[in-house]
Tab-separated table of C-alpha atoms in Angstrom:
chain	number	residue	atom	x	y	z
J	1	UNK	CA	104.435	110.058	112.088
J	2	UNK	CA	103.964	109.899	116.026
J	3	UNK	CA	104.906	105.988	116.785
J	4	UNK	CA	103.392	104.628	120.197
J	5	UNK	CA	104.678	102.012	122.025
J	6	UNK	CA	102.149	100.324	125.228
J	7	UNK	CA	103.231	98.499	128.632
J	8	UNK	CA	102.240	97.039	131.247
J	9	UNK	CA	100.044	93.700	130.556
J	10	UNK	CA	100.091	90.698	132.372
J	11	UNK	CA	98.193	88.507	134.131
J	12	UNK	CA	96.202	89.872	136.762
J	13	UNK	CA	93.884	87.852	139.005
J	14	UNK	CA	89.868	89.002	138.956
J	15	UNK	CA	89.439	91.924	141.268
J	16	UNK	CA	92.864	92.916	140.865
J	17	UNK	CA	94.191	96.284	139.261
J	18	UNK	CA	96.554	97.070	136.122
J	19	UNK	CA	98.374	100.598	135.085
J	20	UNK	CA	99.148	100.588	131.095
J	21	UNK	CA	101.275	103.169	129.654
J	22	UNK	CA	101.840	104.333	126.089
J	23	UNK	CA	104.882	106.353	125.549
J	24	UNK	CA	104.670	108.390	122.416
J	25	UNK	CA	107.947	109.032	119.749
J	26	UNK	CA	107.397	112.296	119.363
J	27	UNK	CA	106.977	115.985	120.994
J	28	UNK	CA	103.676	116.570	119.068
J	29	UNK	CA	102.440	113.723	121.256
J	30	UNK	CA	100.635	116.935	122.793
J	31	UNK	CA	98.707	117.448	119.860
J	32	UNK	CA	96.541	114.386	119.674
J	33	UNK	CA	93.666	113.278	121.686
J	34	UNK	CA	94.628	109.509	122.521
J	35	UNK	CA	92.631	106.257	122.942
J	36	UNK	CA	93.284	103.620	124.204
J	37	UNK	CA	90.920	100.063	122.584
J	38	UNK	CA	91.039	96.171	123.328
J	39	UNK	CA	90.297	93.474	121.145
J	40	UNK	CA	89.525	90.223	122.617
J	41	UNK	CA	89.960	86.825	120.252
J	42	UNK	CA	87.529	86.533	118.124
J	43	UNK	CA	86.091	89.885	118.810
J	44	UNK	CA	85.938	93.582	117.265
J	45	UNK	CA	88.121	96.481	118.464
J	46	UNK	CA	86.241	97.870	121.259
J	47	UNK	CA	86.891	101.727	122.164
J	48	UNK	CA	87.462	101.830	125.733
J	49	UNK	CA	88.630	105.693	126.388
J	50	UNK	CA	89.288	108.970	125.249
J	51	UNK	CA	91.346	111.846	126.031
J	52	UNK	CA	91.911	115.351	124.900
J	53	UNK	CA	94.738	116.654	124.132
J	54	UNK	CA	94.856	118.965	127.556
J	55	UNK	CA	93.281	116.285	129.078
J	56	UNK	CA	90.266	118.287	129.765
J	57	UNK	CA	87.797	115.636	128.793
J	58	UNK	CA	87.414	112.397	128.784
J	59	UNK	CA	84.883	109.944	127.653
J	60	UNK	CA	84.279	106.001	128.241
J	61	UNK	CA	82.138	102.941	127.295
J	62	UNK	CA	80.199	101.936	129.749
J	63	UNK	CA	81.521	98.664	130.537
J	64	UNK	CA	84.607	100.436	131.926
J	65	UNK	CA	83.137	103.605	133.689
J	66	UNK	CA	84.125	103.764	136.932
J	67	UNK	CA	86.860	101.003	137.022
J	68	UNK	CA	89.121	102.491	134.236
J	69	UNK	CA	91.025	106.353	133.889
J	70	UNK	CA	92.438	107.430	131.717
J	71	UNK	CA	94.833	110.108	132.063
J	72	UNK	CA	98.056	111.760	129.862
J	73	UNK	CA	101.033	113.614	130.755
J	74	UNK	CA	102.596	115.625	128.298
J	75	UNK	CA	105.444	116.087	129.405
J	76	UNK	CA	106.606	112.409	129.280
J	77	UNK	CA	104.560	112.037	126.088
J	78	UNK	CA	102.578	109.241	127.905
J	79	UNK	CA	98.998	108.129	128.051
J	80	UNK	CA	98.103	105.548	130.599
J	81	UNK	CA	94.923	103.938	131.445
J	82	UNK	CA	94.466	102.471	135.400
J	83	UNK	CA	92.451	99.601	135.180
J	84	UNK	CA	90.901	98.197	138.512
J	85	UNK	CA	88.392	95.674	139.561
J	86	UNK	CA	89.375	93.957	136.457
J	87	UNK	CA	87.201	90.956	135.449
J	88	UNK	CA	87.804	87.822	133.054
J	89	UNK	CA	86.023	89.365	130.227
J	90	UNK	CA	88.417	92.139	130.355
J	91	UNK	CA	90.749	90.047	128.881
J	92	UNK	CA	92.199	91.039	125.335
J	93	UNK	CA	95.081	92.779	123.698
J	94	UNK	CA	94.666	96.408	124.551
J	95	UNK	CA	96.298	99.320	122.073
J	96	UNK	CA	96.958	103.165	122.567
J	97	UNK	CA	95.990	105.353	119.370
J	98	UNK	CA	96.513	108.442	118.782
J	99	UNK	CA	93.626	110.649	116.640
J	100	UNK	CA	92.205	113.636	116.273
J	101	UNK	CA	89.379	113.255	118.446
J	102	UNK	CA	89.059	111.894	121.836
J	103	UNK	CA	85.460	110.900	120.979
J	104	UNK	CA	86.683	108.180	117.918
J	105	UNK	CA	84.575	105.496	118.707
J	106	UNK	CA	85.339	103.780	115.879
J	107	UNK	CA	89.208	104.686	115.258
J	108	UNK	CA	88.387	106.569	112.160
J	109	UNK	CA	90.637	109.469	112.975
J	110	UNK	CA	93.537	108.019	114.407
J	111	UNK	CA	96.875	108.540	113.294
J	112	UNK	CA	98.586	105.999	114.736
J	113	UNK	CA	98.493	102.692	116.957
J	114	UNK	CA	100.444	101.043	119.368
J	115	UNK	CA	101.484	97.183	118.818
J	116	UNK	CA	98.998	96.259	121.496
J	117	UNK	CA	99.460	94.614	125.072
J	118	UNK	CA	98.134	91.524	126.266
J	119	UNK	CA	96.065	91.781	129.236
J	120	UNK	CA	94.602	88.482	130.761
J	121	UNK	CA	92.362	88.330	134.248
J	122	UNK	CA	91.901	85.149	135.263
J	123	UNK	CA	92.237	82.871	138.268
């Protein structure tokens, strides 16, 4: 079983700009689509964005279109997800997955999560 493993959170002021990464265990890491999600206290996972496994497409919420990429590079067996003109309610714990599809809203698929990274925007 692939086992992912995130950084990059902190505290980042509003405005400002974050890079996470999610290195991957394993050489199949090329053979899942990856996600990454946030979950915010008292708050349901929220599916932020999806990539293929060739990175070919990619799909968002809305709330992050335009201020978040995700890309992969499988190579390094890592996902990452650039997160700019970050805002307070972007604050939550954020979490790589790995699935079958890069369109798994709802994490049905996935085969595997990350232990989540704390990412908190404020002032």
């Amino acid at each position: 079983q692939v086992h992912l493993a995130e950084a990059g959170g902190g505290l980042v002021q509003p405005g400002g700009s974050l890079r996470l990464s999610c290195q991957a265990s394993e050489r199949t890491f090329g053979d899942y689509a990856m996600l990454w999600f946030r979950q915010a206290p008292g708050k349901e996972r929220e599916f932020l964005a999806g990539i293929s496994w060739d990175a070919d497409n990619t799909d968002y919420t809305d709330s992050v279109k335009g201020r978040f990429t995700i890309s992969r590079d499988n190579a390094k067996n890592t996902v990452y997800l650039q997160m700019s003109s970050l805002k307070p309610e972007d604050t939550a714990v954020y979490y790589c997955a790995a699935s079958q599809y890069h369109t798994d809203y709802i994490g049905a698929r996935v085969k595997a999560w990350g232990q989540g990274t704390q990412v908190t925007v404020s002032s």
